[in-house]
Coordinates of C-alpha atoms (C1' of nucleotides) in Angstrom, one line a residue:
Chain A
M13 CA 68.4 -41.8 -18.8
T14 CA 67.6 -45.3 -19.6
A15 CA 66.0 -46.7 -22.7
A16 CA 65.3 -50.0 -21.1
S17 CA 61.5 -50.2 -20.6
K18 CA 60.3 -47.8 -23.3
T19 CA 60.2 -48.8 -26.9
V20 CA 62.6 -47.2 -29.3
S21 CA 59.6 -45.5 -30.9
D22 CA 58.7 -44.0 -27.6
V23 CA 62.2 -42.8 -27.0
I24 CA 62.3 -41.2 -30.4
H25 CA 59.0 -39.4 -29.9
S26 CA 60.0 -38.2 -26.5
H27 CA 63.3 -36.8 -27.8
F28 CA 61.8 -35.4 -31.0
G29 CA 61.7 -31.9 -29.8
T30 CA 65.5 -31.8 -29.1
L31 CA 66.4 -33.3 -32.5
T32 CA 68.0 -31.2 -35.2
R33 CA 66.8 -31.0 -38.8
A34 CA 68.8 -33.9 -40.2
E35 CA 68.0 -35.9 -37.1
K36 CA 64.3 -35.3 -37.4
Q37 CA 64.5 -36.4 -41.0
L38 CA 66.2 -39.5 -39.9
A39 CA 63.7 -40.1 -37.1
E40 CA 60.8 -39.8 -39.5
S41 CA 62.4 -42.2 -41.9
L42 CA 62.8 -44.7 -39.0
L43 CA 59.2 -44.2 -37.7
D44 CA 58.0 -44.6 -41.2
N45 CA 57.5 -48.3 -41.5
Y46 CA 58.7 -48.9 -38.0
P47 CA 60.5 -51.0 -36.8
V48 CA 61.5 -52.7 -40.0
S49 CA 63.2 -49.7 -41.5
G50 CA 65.8 -49.9 -38.8
L51 CA 66.8 -53.4 -39.5
G52 CA 69.6 -52.8 -42.0
S53 CA 73.0 -51.4 -41.5
I54 CA 73.8 -47.9 -40.5
T55 CA 74.7 -47.1 -44.1
T56 CA 71.4 -48.4 -45.4
I57 CA 69.3 -46.4 -43.0
A58 CA 71.4 -43.3 -43.5
E59 CA 70.8 -43.6 -47.2
N60 CA 67.1 -44.2 -46.9
A61 CA 66.8 -41.1 -44.7
G62 CA 69.0 -39.0 -46.9
V63 CA 71.4 -38.2 -44.2
S64 CA 75.0 -39.1 -43.4
T65 CA 76.1 -42.0 -41.2
P66 CA 77.5 -39.6 -38.5
T67 CA 74.1 -38.1 -38.1
V68 CA 72.8 -41.6 -37.4
V69 CA 75.4 -42.2 -34.8
R70 CA 74.9 -38.8 -33.2
M71 CA 71.2 -39.3 -33.0
V72 CA 71.1 -42.8 -31.4
Q73 CA 73.6 -41.6 -28.9
K74 CA 71.5 -38.6 -28.2
L75 CA 68.6 -41.0 -27.6
G76 CA 70.6 -42.7 -25.0
F77 CA 72.0 -45.7 -26.8
K78 CA 75.6 -46.7 -26.5
G79 CA 76.0 -46.8 -30.3
Y80 CA 74.3 -48.0 -33.4
P81 CA 74.7 -51.7 -32.5
D82 CA 73.1 -51.1 -29.1
F83 CA 70.3 -49.2 -30.8
Q84 CA 69.8 -52.0 -33.3
A85 CA 69.8 -54.7 -30.6
H86 CA 66.8 -52.9 -28.9
L87 CA 65.1 -52.8 -32.2
H88 CA 65.6 -56.5 -32.8
Q89 CA 64.1 -57.2 -29.4
E90 CA 61.1 -55.2 -30.4
V91 CA 60.7 -57.0 -33.6
E92 CA 61.0 -60.2 -31.8
A93 CA 58.3 -59.2 -29.3
T94 CA 56.1 -58.0 -32.1
I95 CA 56.4 -61.2 -34.1
S96 CA 56.1 -63.6 -31.2
N97 CA 53.1 -61.9 -29.8
P98 CA 50.3 -62.6 -32.3
I99 CA 48.0 -60.0 -30.8
A100 CA 50.5 -57.2 -31.4
K101 CA 50.8 -58.3 -34.9
H102 CA 47.3 -57.2 -35.9
D103 CA 47.7 -54.0 -34.0
R104 CA 50.2 -52.0 -35.9
W105 CA 48.2 -48.9 -36.3
A106 CA 47.9 -47.3 -32.9
S107 CA 50.0 -49.0 -30.4
N108 CA 48.4 -50.3 -27.3
A109 CA 44.9 -50.1 -28.8
P110 CA 42.7 -53.1 -29.1
G111 CA 42.4 -54.1 -32.8
T112 CA 38.8 -52.8 -32.8
H113 CA 39.6 -49.4 -31.5
I114 CA 37.7 -46.7 -33.3
L115 CA 41.0 -45.2 -34.5
N116 CA 42.0 -48.4 -36.2
R117 CA 38.7 -48.9 -37.8
F118 CA 38.6 -45.4 -39.0
A119 CA 42.1 -45.7 -40.4
D120 CA 41.2 -48.8 -42.3
A121 CA 38.1 -47.1 -43.7
I122 CA 40.1 -44.0 -44.8
M123 CA 42.6 -46.1 -46.5
G124 CA 40.0 -47.9 -48.4
N125 CA 38.3 -44.7 -49.4
L126 CA 41.5 -43.2 -50.6
R127 CA 42.3 -46.2 -52.7
Q128 CA 38.8 -46.4 -54.3
T129 CA 38.5 -42.7 -54.8
L130 CA 41.9 -42.5 -56.6
S131 CA 41.3 -45.5 -58.7
A132 CA 38.0 -44.0 -59.9
L133 CA 39.4 -40.5 -60.3
D134 CA 40.4 -39.4 -63.8
T135 CA 43.7 -37.5 -63.5
A136 CA 42.8 -35.6 -66.6
T137 CA 39.8 -34.2 -64.7
F138 CA 42.1 -33.3 -61.8
D139 CA 44.6 -31.5 -64.1
N140 CA 41.8 -29.7 -65.9
V141 CA 40.3 -28.4 -62.8
A142 CA 43.7 -27.4 -61.5
S143 CA 44.3 -25.3 -64.6
L144 CA 40.8 -23.8 -64.5
L145 CA 41.5 -22.8 -60.9
S146 CA 44.9 -21.4 -61.9
D147 CA 43.4 -19.1 -64.5
R148 CA 43.3 -15.7 -62.8
K149 CA 41.0 -14.2 -65.4
R150 CA 38.2 -16.4 -64.1
G151 CA 36.4 -15.4 -60.9
L152 CA 36.2 -18.2 -58.3
Y153 CA 33.2 -19.0 -56.2
F154 CA 33.1 -21.6 -53.5
V155 CA 30.0 -22.9 -51.8
G156 CA 29.2 -25.8 -49.5
G157 CA 26.3 -27.1 -47.5
R158 CA 25.7 -27.4 -43.7
I159 CA 28.5 -29.9 -43.2
T160 CA 30.6 -29.3 -46.3
G161 CA 30.7 -25.6 -45.7
A162 CA 33.8 -26.0 -43.7
L163 CA 35.5 -27.6 -46.7
A164 CA 34.4 -24.8 -49.0
E165 CA 35.8 -22.4 -46.5
Y166 CA 39.1 -24.3 -46.2
F167 CA 39.5 -24.3 -50.0
F168 CA 38.5 -20.6 -50.2
T169 CA 41.0 -19.5 -47.5
H170 CA 43.9 -21.0 -49.4
M171 CA 42.9 -19.9 -52.9
Q172 CA 42.3 -16.4 -51.6
V173 CA 46.0 -16.3 -50.7
I174 CA 47.1 -17.8 -53.9
R175 CA 45.1 -15.6 -56.3
P176 CA 42.7 -12.7 -56.5
N177 CA 39.1 -12.7 -57.5
T178 CA 37.9 -15.3 -55.1
A179 CA 34.7 -15.5 -53.1
L180 CA 33.1 -17.7 -50.5
L181 CA 29.3 -18.0 -50.6
S182 CA 27.8 -18.5 -47.2
S183 CA 26.0 -21.7 -46.6
N184 CA 22.9 -19.7 -46.1
S185 CA 21.3 -19.5 -49.5
S186 CA 19.6 -16.1 -49.1
S187 CA 22.8 -14.2 -50.1
W188 CA 23.5 -16.3 -53.2
P189 CA 21.6 -14.3 -55.8
Q190 CA 23.8 -11.3 -55.5
Y191 CA 26.9 -13.5 -56.1
V192 CA 25.3 -15.0 -59.2
L193 CA 24.5 -11.5 -60.4
N194 CA 28.2 -10.8 -60.5
M195 CA 29.3 -13.9 -62.2
N196 CA 30.8 -13.5 -65.7
P197 CA 31.1 -16.1 -68.4
G198 CA 34.1 -18.3 -67.7
D199 CA 33.9 -17.8 -63.9
L200 CA 34.2 -21.0 -61.9
L201 CA 31.7 -22.1 -59.3
V202 CA 33.0 -24.9 -57.0
I203 CA 30.2 -26.7 -55.3
F204 CA 30.5 -29.2 -52.4
D205 CA 27.3 -31.3 -52.2
I206 CA 27.4 -34.6 -50.4
R207 CA 24.7 -37.1 -49.4
R208 CA 21.7 -35.2 -48.2
Y209 CA 21.9 -33.2 -51.3
E210 CA 20.6 -29.7 -50.9
Q211 CA 18.0 -28.8 -53.4
E212 CA 19.1 -25.3 -53.5
M213 CA 22.5 -26.3 -55.0
V214 CA 20.7 -27.3 -58.2
S215 CA 19.0 -23.9 -58.4
L216 CA 22.3 -22.2 -57.8
A217 CA 24.1 -24.3 -60.4
T218 CA 21.4 -23.6 -62.9
A219 CA 21.5 -19.9 -62.3
A220 CA 25.3 -19.9 -62.5
R221 CA 25.2 -21.8 -65.8
K222 CA 22.9 -19.3 -67.2
R223 CA 25.4 -16.6 -66.5
G224 CA 28.0 -18.6 -68.3
A225 CA 29.9 -19.9 -65.3
E226 CA 31.7 -23.3 -65.3
I227 CA 30.8 -25.6 -62.5
V228 CA 32.9 -28.1 -60.6
V229 CA 31.2 -30.4 -58.1
F230 CA 32.6 -32.4 -55.2
T231 CA 30.1 -35.1 -54.4
D232 CA 29.9 -38.6 -53.1
Q233 CA 29.8 -41.8 -55.1
W234 CA 26.1 -41.5 -55.7
G235 CA 26.3 -38.1 -57.2
S236 CA 24.7 -34.8 -56.4
P237 CA 21.9 -33.8 -58.8
A238 CA 24.0 -30.6 -59.4
A239 CA 26.7 -32.9 -61.0
K240 CA 24.6 -33.0 -64.1
L241 CA 25.2 -29.4 -64.7
A242 CA 28.9 -29.6 -63.9
R243 CA 31.8 -29.4 -66.3
H244 CA 33.9 -31.5 -63.9
T245 CA 32.9 -33.8 -61.1
F246 CA 34.9 -35.4 -58.3
R247 CA 33.2 -38.4 -56.9
V248 CA 34.6 -39.1 -53.5
Q249 CA 34.3 -42.2 -51.4
I250 CA 32.9 -41.0 -48.0
E251 CA 32.1 -44.1 -46.0
A252 CA 33.2 -44.4 -42.5
P253 CA 32.4 -46.7 -39.6
S254 CA 30.3 -43.9 -38.3
A255 CA 26.8 -42.4 -38.4
W256 CA 28.4 -39.6 -40.3
D257 CA 30.1 -39.4 -43.6
S258 CA 33.8 -38.8 -43.8
S259 CA 35.2 -35.7 -45.4
V260 CA 38.8 -36.7 -45.1
I261 CA 39.2 -37.8 -48.7
T262 CA 37.4 -34.7 -50.0
L263 CA 39.8 -32.6 -48.1
F264 CA 42.7 -34.6 -49.5
I265 CA 41.6 -33.8 -53.1
V266 CA 41.1 -30.1 -52.1
E267 CA 44.7 -30.0 -50.7
A268 CA 46.1 -31.7 -53.8
L269 CA 44.3 -29.1 -56.0
I270 CA 45.6 -26.2 -53.9
E271 CA 49.1 -27.5 -54.3
A272 CA 48.7 -28.1 -58.1
V273 CA 47.4 -24.5 -58.5
Q274 CA 50.0 -23.0 -56.4
S275 CA 53.0 -24.8 -58.0
S276 CA 51.7 -23.9 -61.4
T277 CA 51.9 -20.2 -60.6
W278 CA 54.5 -20.2 -57.9
D279 CA 56.2 -16.9 -58.8
E280 CA 53.0 -14.9 -58.6
T281 CA 51.9 -16.7 -55.5
K282 CA 55.2 -16.1 -53.7
E283 CA 54.8 -12.3 -54.1
R284 CA 51.2 -12.5 -52.8
M285 CA 52.3 -14.5 -49.8
K286 CA 55.0 -12.0 -48.9
T287 CA 52.6 -9.1 -49.1
L288 CA 50.2 -11.0 -47.0
E289 CA 52.8 -11.8 -44.4
G290 CA 53.5 -8.1 -44.2
L291 CA 49.8 -7.3 -43.8
F292 CA 49.5 -9.8 -40.9
E293 CA 52.5 -8.3 -39.3
Q294 CA 50.9 -4.9 -39.5
T295 CA 47.7 -6.1 -38.0
R296 CA 49.5 -7.7 -35.1
L297 CA 51.3 -4.5 -34.5
F298 CA 48.1 -2.6 -34.7
R299 CA 46.5 -4.8 -32.1
K300 CA 49.4 -4.5 -29.7
L301 CA 49.2 -0.8 -29.9
S302 CA 45.5 -0.6 -29.4
Chain B
M15 CA 67.9 -73.2 -57.8
T16 CA 66.6 -69.8 -56.8
A17 CA 65.5 -68.6 -53.4
A18 CA 63.4 -65.9 -54.9
S19 CA 59.8 -66.8 -54.3
K20 CA 60.0 -69.3 -51.5
T21 CA 60.6 -68.2 -47.9
V22 CA 63.9 -68.8 -46.3
S23 CA 62.2 -71.3 -44.0
D24 CA 61.0 -73.3 -47.0
V25 CA 64.4 -73.3 -48.5
I26 CA 66.0 -74.6 -45.3
H27 CA 63.4 -77.3 -45.0
S28 CA 63.8 -78.4 -48.6
H29 CA 67.6 -78.6 -48.2
F30 CA 67.5 -80.2 -44.7
G31 CA 68.4 -83.6 -45.9
T32 CA 71.6 -82.5 -47.6
L33 CA 72.9 -80.6 -44.6
T34 CA 75.7 -81.9 -42.4
R35 CA 75.6 -82.3 -38.7
A36 CA 76.8 -78.8 -37.8
E37 CA 74.6 -77.3 -40.5
K38 CA 71.5 -79.1 -39.2
Q39 CA 72.3 -77.8 -35.8
L40 CA 72.5 -74.3 -37.2
A41 CA 69.4 -74.8 -39.3
E42 CA 67.4 -75.8 -36.2
S43 CA 68.7 -72.9 -34.3
L44 CA 67.5 -70.6 -37.1
L45 CA 64.1 -72.2 -37.4
D46 CA 63.6 -72.0 -33.7
N47 CA 62.2 -68.6 -33.1
Y48 CA 62.2 -67.9 -36.9
P49 CA 62.8 -65.4 -38.4
V50 CA 64.0 -63.2 -35.6
S51 CA 66.9 -65.5 -34.7
G52 CA 68.5 -64.6 -38.0
L53 CA 68.4 -60.9 -37.5
G54 CA 71.9 -60.5 -35.9
S55 CA 75.3 -60.7 -37.3
I56 CA 76.9 -63.9 -38.6
T57 CA 79.0 -64.1 -35.4
T58 CA 75.9 -63.9 -33.2
I59 CA 74.0 -66.6 -34.9
A60 CA 77.0 -68.8 -35.1
E61 CA 77.4 -68.5 -31.4
N62 CA 73.7 -69.1 -30.7
A63 CA 73.8 -72.3 -32.7
G64 CA 77.2 -73.3 -31.3
V65 CA 78.9 -73.6 -34.7
S66 CA 81.6 -71.6 -36.4
T67 CA 81.1 -68.7 -38.7
P68 CA 82.4 -70.6 -41.7
T69 CA 79.7 -73.1 -41.2
V70 CA 77.1 -70.4 -41.5
V71 CA 78.6 -69.1 -44.7
R72 CA 78.8 -72.6 -46.2
M73 CA 75.3 -73.3 -45.3
V74 CA 73.7 -70.2 -46.7
Q75 CA 75.6 -70.6 -49.9
K76 CA 74.5 -74.2 -50.1
L77 CA 70.9 -72.9 -49.7
G78 CA 71.4 -70.8 -52.8
F79 CA 72.2 -67.4 -51.3
K80 CA 75.1 -65.4 -52.5
G81 CA 76.5 -64.9 -49.1
Y82 CA 75.4 -64.0 -45.6
P83 CA 74.3 -60.5 -46.4
D84 CA 72.1 -61.8 -49.2
F85 CA 70.6 -64.4 -46.9
Q86 CA 69.9 -61.7 -44.3
A87 CA 68.3 -59.4 -46.8
H88 CA 65.8 -62.1 -47.6
L89 CA 65.1 -62.6 -44.0
H90 CA 64.6 -58.9 -43.5
Q91 CA 62.1 -58.9 -46.3
E92 CA 60.2 -61.6 -44.6
V93 CA 60.2 -59.9 -41.3
E94 CA 58.9 -56.8 -43.1
A95 CA 56.1 -58.8 -44.8
T96 CA 55.1 -60.3 -41.5
I97 CA 54.8 -57.2 -39.4
S98 CA 54.6 -54.5 -42.1
N99 CA 52.1 -51.8 -41.5
P100 CA 48.7 -52.2 -43.1
I101 CA 49.6 -49.1 -45.1
A102 CA 52.6 -50.4 -46.9
K103 CA 53.9 -48.2 -49.6
H104 CA 52.1 -48.0 -52.9
D105 CA 54.1 -46.9 -55.9
R106 CA 51.0 -45.7 -57.6
W107 CA 47.6 -44.8 -56.1
A108 CA 46.0 -43.2 -59.0
S109 CA 46.3 -45.4 -62.0
N110 CA 47.2 -44.1 -65.4
A111 CA 49.1 -41.3 -63.8
P112 CA 52.9 -41.4 -63.3
G113 CA 54.0 -42.1 -59.8
T114 CA 55.2 -38.5 -59.6
H115 CA 51.8 -37.1 -60.2
I116 CA 50.7 -34.7 -57.4
L117 CA 47.9 -37.1 -56.4
N118 CA 50.2 -40.0 -55.9
R119 CA 52.8 -37.9 -54.0
F120 CA 50.0 -36.5 -51.9
A121 CA 48.6 -40.0 -51.2
D122 CA 52.0 -41.2 -50.1
A123 CA 52.5 -38.3 -47.8
I124 CA 49.1 -38.6 -46.3
M125 CA 49.5 -42.3 -45.6
G126 CA 52.9 -41.6 -44.0
N127 CA 51.3 -38.9 -41.9
L128 CA 48.6 -41.2 -40.8
R129 CA 51.0 -43.9 -39.9
Q130 CA 53.2 -41.7 -37.9
T131 CA 50.4 -39.8 -36.2
L132 CA 48.8 -43.0 -35.1
S133 CA 52.0 -44.5 -33.8
A134 CA 52.6 -41.4 -31.7
L135 CA 49.1 -41.1 -30.5
D136 CA 48.2 -42.4 -27.1
T137 CA 44.8 -44.1 -27.3
A138 CA 44.3 -43.2 -23.7
T139 CA 44.4 -39.6 -24.7
F140 CA 41.9 -40.2 -27.4
D141 CA 39.6 -42.0 -25.1
N142 CA 39.9 -39.4 -22.4
V143 CA 39.1 -36.6 -24.8
A144 CA 36.2 -38.5 -26.2
S145 CA 34.7 -38.9 -22.7
L146 CA 35.3 -35.3 -21.9
L147 CA 33.5 -34.3 -25.1
S148 CA 30.7 -36.7 -24.2
D149 CA 30.0 -35.1 -20.9
R150 CA 27.0 -32.9 -21.4
K151 CA 27.5 -31.1 -18.2
R152 CA 30.6 -29.5 -19.6
G153 CA 30.3 -26.6 -22.0
L154 CA 32.2 -27.0 -25.2
Y155 CA 34.2 -24.2 -27.0
F156 CA 36.0 -24.6 -30.3
V157 CA 38.5 -22.2 -31.8
G158 CA 40.9 -22.3 -34.7
G159 CA 43.2 -20.0 -36.5
R160 CA 43.1 -18.6 -40.0
I161 CA 43.6 -21.9 -41.7
T162 CA 42.4 -24.2 -39.0
G163 CA 39.2 -22.3 -38.4
A164 CA 37.5 -24.5 -40.9
L165 CA 38.5 -27.6 -38.9
A166 CA 37.1 -26.0 -35.7
E167 CA 33.9 -25.2 -37.6
Y168 CA 33.6 -28.8 -38.9
F169 CA 34.1 -30.2 -35.4
F170 CA 31.6 -27.7 -34.0
T171 CA 29.0 -28.3 -36.6
H172 CA 28.9 -32.0 -35.7
M173 CA 29.1 -31.7 -32.0
Q174 CA 26.3 -29.1 -32.1
V175 CA 24.1 -31.8 -33.5
I176 CA 25.2 -34.4 -31.0
R177 CA 24.9 -32.4 -27.8
P178 CA 23.8 -29.1 -26.4
N179 CA 26.0 -26.5 -24.8
T180 CA 28.4 -26.0 -27.7
A181 CA 30.0 -22.9 -29.1
L182 CA 32.3 -21.9 -31.9
L183 CA 34.6 -19.0 -31.3
S184 CA 35.3 -16.9 -34.4
S185 CA 38.8 -16.9 -35.6
N186 CA 38.8 -13.2 -35.0
S187 CA 40.0 -12.8 -31.4
S188 CA 38.1 -9.6 -30.5
S189 CA 35.1 -11.6 -29.5
W190 CA 36.9 -14.1 -27.4
P191 CA 36.7 -12.3 -24.0
Q192 CA 32.9 -12.6 -23.8
Y193 CA 33.2 -16.4 -24.4
V194 CA 35.8 -16.7 -21.7
L195 CA 33.6 -14.7 -19.4
N196 CA 30.9 -17.4 -19.7
M197 CA 33.2 -20.4 -19.2
N198 CA 32.6 -22.5 -16.1
P199 CA 35.0 -24.8 -14.3
G200 CA 35.0 -28.1 -16.1
D201 CA 34.1 -26.6 -19.5
L202 CA 36.2 -27.8 -22.4
L203 CA 38.1 -25.5 -24.8
V204 CA 39.3 -27.2 -28.0
I205 CA 42.1 -25.3 -29.7
F206 CA 43.4 -25.9 -33.2
D207 CA 46.9 -24.3 -33.5
I208 CA 49.2 -25.4 -36.1
R209 CA 52.6 -24.1 -37.4
R210 CA 52.6 -20.4 -37.4
Y211 CA 51.3 -20.5 -33.9
E212 CA 49.1 -17.6 -33.1
Q213 CA 50.2 -15.8 -30.0
E214 CA 46.7 -15.0 -29.0
M215 CA 45.9 -18.7 -28.6
V216 CA 48.2 -18.8 -25.5
S217 CA 46.4 -15.8 -24.1
L218 CA 43.1 -17.4 -24.7
A219 CA 44.3 -20.7 -23.2
T220 CA 45.6 -18.9 -20.1
A221 CA 42.4 -17.0 -19.6
A222 CA 40.3 -20.1 -20.0
R223 CA 42.5 -22.0 -17.5
K224 CA 41.9 -19.2 -15.0
R225 CA 38.2 -19.8 -15.4
G226 CA 38.8 -23.5 -14.6
A227 CA 38.3 -24.8 -18.1
E228 CA 40.0 -27.9 -19.4
I229 CA 42.0 -27.4 -22.7
V230 CA 42.5 -29.8 -25.6
V231 CA 45.0 -28.8 -28.3
F232 CA 45.3 -30.0 -31.8
T233 CA 48.8 -29.1 -33.0
D234 CA 51.6 -30.3 -35.2
Q235 CA 54.6 -32.4 -34.3
W236 CA 56.5 -29.4 -33.1
G237 CA 53.8 -28.3 -30.6
S238 CA 51.9 -25.1 -30.1
P239 CA 53.0 -23.1 -27.1
A240 CA 49.4 -23.4 -26.0
A241 CA 50.0 -27.2 -25.6
K242 CA 51.8 -26.5 -22.4
L243 CA 48.5 -25.3 -20.8
A244 CA 46.5 -28.2 -22.2
R245 CA 45.2 -31.2 -20.4
H246 CA 45.4 -33.3 -23.6
T247 CA 47.3 -32.7 -26.8
F248 CA 47.0 -34.2 -30.2
R249 CA 50.2 -34.0 -32.2
V250 CA 49.4 -34.5 -35.8
Q251 CA 51.8 -35.1 -38.6
I252 CA 51.0 -32.3 -41.1
E253 CA 53.6 -32.5 -43.8
A254 CA 52.7 -32.6 -47.5
P255 CA 54.6 -32.2 -50.7
S256 CA 53.3 -28.7 -50.8
A257 CA 54.0 -25.2 -49.6
W258 CA 51.1 -25.7 -47.3
D259 CA 50.5 -28.0 -44.4
S260 CA 48.1 -30.8 -44.7
S261 CA 45.0 -30.8 -42.4
V262 CA 43.8 -34.2 -43.6
I263 CA 45.0 -36.2 -40.6
T264 CA 43.7 -33.6 -38.2
L265 CA 40.3 -34.0 -39.8
F266 CA 40.7 -37.7 -39.5
I267 CA 41.1 -37.5 -35.7
V268 CA 38.3 -35.0 -35.5
E269 CA 36.0 -37.4 -37.3
A270 CA 37.1 -40.3 -35.2
L271 CA 36.3 -38.3 -32.0
I272 CA 33.0 -37.3 -33.4
E273 CA 32.1 -41.0 -33.9
A274 CA 33.5 -41.9 -30.5
V275 CA 31.3 -39.3 -28.8
Q276 CA 28.3 -40.1 -30.8
S277 CA 28.4 -43.8 -30.2
S278 CA 28.9 -43.4 -26.5
T279 CA 25.6 -41.5 -26.3
W280 CA 23.7 -42.8 -29.2
D281 CA 20.3 -42.8 -27.7
E282 CA 20.3 -39.2 -26.8
T283 CA 21.9 -38.3 -30.1
K284 CA 19.3 -40.1 -32.0
E285 CA 16.6 -38.1 -30.5
R286 CA 18.4 -34.8 -31.2
M287 CA 19.0 -35.8 -34.8
K288 CA 15.3 -36.5 -35.3
T289 CA 14.3 -33.2 -33.8
L290 CA 16.9 -31.5 -36.0
E291 CA 15.6 -33.1 -39.1
G292 CA 12.1 -31.8 -38.3
L293 CA 13.5 -28.3 -37.8
F294 CA 15.2 -28.4 -41.2
E295 CA 12.0 -29.6 -42.8
Q296 CA 10.1 -26.7 -41.3
T297 CA 12.7 -24.2 -42.5
R298 CA 12.6 -25.5 -46.0
L299 CA 8.8 -25.3 -46.0
F300 CA 9.0 -21.9 -44.6
R301 CA 11.2 -20.7 -47.4
K302 CA 9.1 -22.3 -50.1
L303 CA 6.0 -20.5 -48.8
S304 CA 7.6 -17.1 -48.5
Chain C
dG30 C1' 96.8 -99.9 -41.4
dT31 C1' 96.6 -96.8 -45.1
dT32 C1' 94.3 -93.8 -47.9
dG33 C1' 91.0 -90.6 -49.4
dT34 C1' 87.0 -87.9 -48.5
dC35 C1' 84.5 -84.9 -45.9
dA36 C1' 83.3 -81.9 -42.1
dT37 C1' 84.8 -78.5 -39.0
dG38 C1' 86.6 -74.5 -36.8
dA39 C1' 90.9 -71.5 -36.0
dA40 C1' 92.9 -67.9 -37.9
dA41 C1' 94.1 -64.8 -41.6
dA42 C1' 92.6 -61.9 -45.1
dG43 C1' 89.4 -59.0 -47.0
dA44 C1' 85.3 -56.2 -46.9
dA45 C1' 81.9 -53.5 -44.5
dA46 C1' 80.3 -51.2 -41.0
dT47 C1' 80.8 -47.9 -37.2
dT48 C1' 82.9 -44.2 -35.0
dT49 C1' 85.7 -40.1 -34.8
dT50 C1' 87.7 -36.0 -36.6
dC51 C1' 87.4 -31.9 -38.8
dA52 C1' 86.2 -28.2 -42.0
dG53 C1' 82.7 -25.8 -44.4
dA54 C1' 77.9 -24.0 -44.3
dG55 C1' 74.5 -21.9 -42.2
dT56 C1' 72.3 -19.2 -38.4
dG57 C1' 71.5 -16.1 -34.8
dC58 C1' 73.1 -12.2 -32.3
dG59 C1' 75.4 -8.1 -31.0
Chain D
dC10 C1' 79.2 -6.8 -40.8
dG11 C1' 81.7 -9.8 -38.0
dC12 C1' 81.7 -13.1 -34.4
dA13 C1' 80.4 -17.2 -32.1
dC14 C1' 77.9 -21.0 -32.4
dT15 C1' 75.7 -25.2 -34.1
dC16 C1' 74.7 -28.5 -37.6
dT17 C1' 76.3 -31.4 -41.2
dG18 C1' 78.6 -34.6 -44.1
dA19 C1' 83.3 -36.0 -46.2
dA20 C1' 86.9 -38.5 -45.1
dA21 C1' 90.0 -40.9 -42.0
dA22 C1' 90.5 -44.1 -38.4
dT23 C1' 88.8 -47.9 -36.0
dT24 C1' 86.2 -51.7 -35.1
dT25 C1' 83.5 -55.4 -36.4
dC26 C1' 81.8 -58.5 -39.6
dT27 C1' 82.3 -61.8 -43.6
dT28 C1' 84.8 -64.8 -46.3
dT29 C1' 88.6 -67.6 -47.5
dT30 C1' 92.3 -70.5 -46.4
dC31 C1' 94.0 -74.2 -44.3
dA32 C1' 95.1 -77.7 -40.6
dT33 C1' 93.0 -81.2 -38.0
dG34 C1' 90.2 -85.0 -37.0
dA35 C1' 86.5 -88.4 -38.0
dC36 C1' 85.1 -91.9 -40.7
dA37 C1' 84.6 -95.3 -44.4
dA38 C1' 86.6 -98.2 -47.9
dC39 C1' 90.0 -101.0 -49.3

DNA sequence: GTTGTCATGAAAAGAAATTTTCAGAGTGCG
DNA sequence: CGCACTCTGAAAATTTCTTTTCATGACAAC
């Protein structure tokens, strides 16, 4: 095989499947901030990746280079090509995409959203919500609208594994009253309500409050009317170069919360996950037999 | 004097007058094709400039650097600054929280995932999938697993607004056969299959292929077995500082695809959205009256 | 012409980097 | 449980790079 025409990045990607654990770790470290991360000595990049220098040598040889110097020479050439070509310079996101490609515009927007959301986000709020979610004495209810229903479901699916006493309200409001009926004081209702705020969310929130439930709202920067009834509110930046709003950052916060809850109660969660694995195994078996 | 804030190029220029003949020769060689020409070893650049290695050492020390490695470190920094990714590392995303707060660690991980996913992503694949999705003659089917089901649903919900002839397969496989039965050649099956790859996805993909359907797979960097049957595959970086995988970047690509499809057929979509608005209005009215 | 100063590179010395070897850890399999 | 296998990094061996030393030659001043 020859590494001549393809970029080092391409070569790494095409070999990724055949790499071992330590080598993958190294490859990712190299691709992270590519190609600059490969500029230093073999010692430096081994340290940055948290692997040993022999691993580096083994990998570059596996990739088809003669040795580390050969590998680095290719990298230098690429750096040169990148720098001397002014178009490529503004095009570091997705390679071979015009600078205005939708992927690049989206990536820019997401980054901006993340930055703004996090700078506006109070970490105390985050920590408080995480601890409310971790409290197994509280019942958990998730609800979303037409679009955000998928986020509620995602959140619910994970929390259901982590802890008991968890429910997902369908986005169809007709079944809500029976859930509200079962809410106890201290229970937590997590509402996703973004942009075209759904009027019914306010009614739901009001009813839940009457039953003594705490409310957490995920909304956009303008704020759902339901946020007024909430104990904690996440205001997420949702703008995208699109006719639609972006849910990426909302999902980001959801995932961070999932991890926060999980790590705070890891021992219990571990047990549950094991049990769950076993159940899945049984189901699979059951299907095979049938 | 310190070389800290100024660029190496500036330093060379400001010292140019005090340089000797051989040093000037070297300086010019370095400035020519700056800063890439300084990337190699001292031997290499001495040869390129036609001077001896001691000359190089003497000059860089005269410029205020500790030695050649110090000089080169500065150069590397400059190269990095020149071509660094738009998403360079942040030490802290969320202010007033330590860099080790879960939000900050997650933000770092997500940005790394985004960077790597985009660098591995072929924009031709993206464009091709977008145009397949835009083709209203093709039926569209979406399916996800236990966790990724929410992503499939999100994708489906949007595409259903944009175009007709769209279906969501439940994550429960028992109902799949009837969908496969209805697939026509050229129809598109979008599969989300990440990490704990579900065996049934391969069966589904095989059955769909037999019916002449095209397959698009969203998977992780290791690749779902279903990807082998796919016309197009998105390999998404899903790692997070968490016991769970992150779906953030997958959602990112989904949203970008939604926008790509929508903008390519905006006129038709606009009409559909208006109609849909009207229908929602009626439903709401209906509920209020009842 | 002599002398001193400086620039320069060859070569040696010293310091790093790169590669190889090898043993222990881990993993899968019978 | 033991065997075979692979992966991995510590450490040694090797190579390469960097720095220092020093001899030579150019040039200017006297």
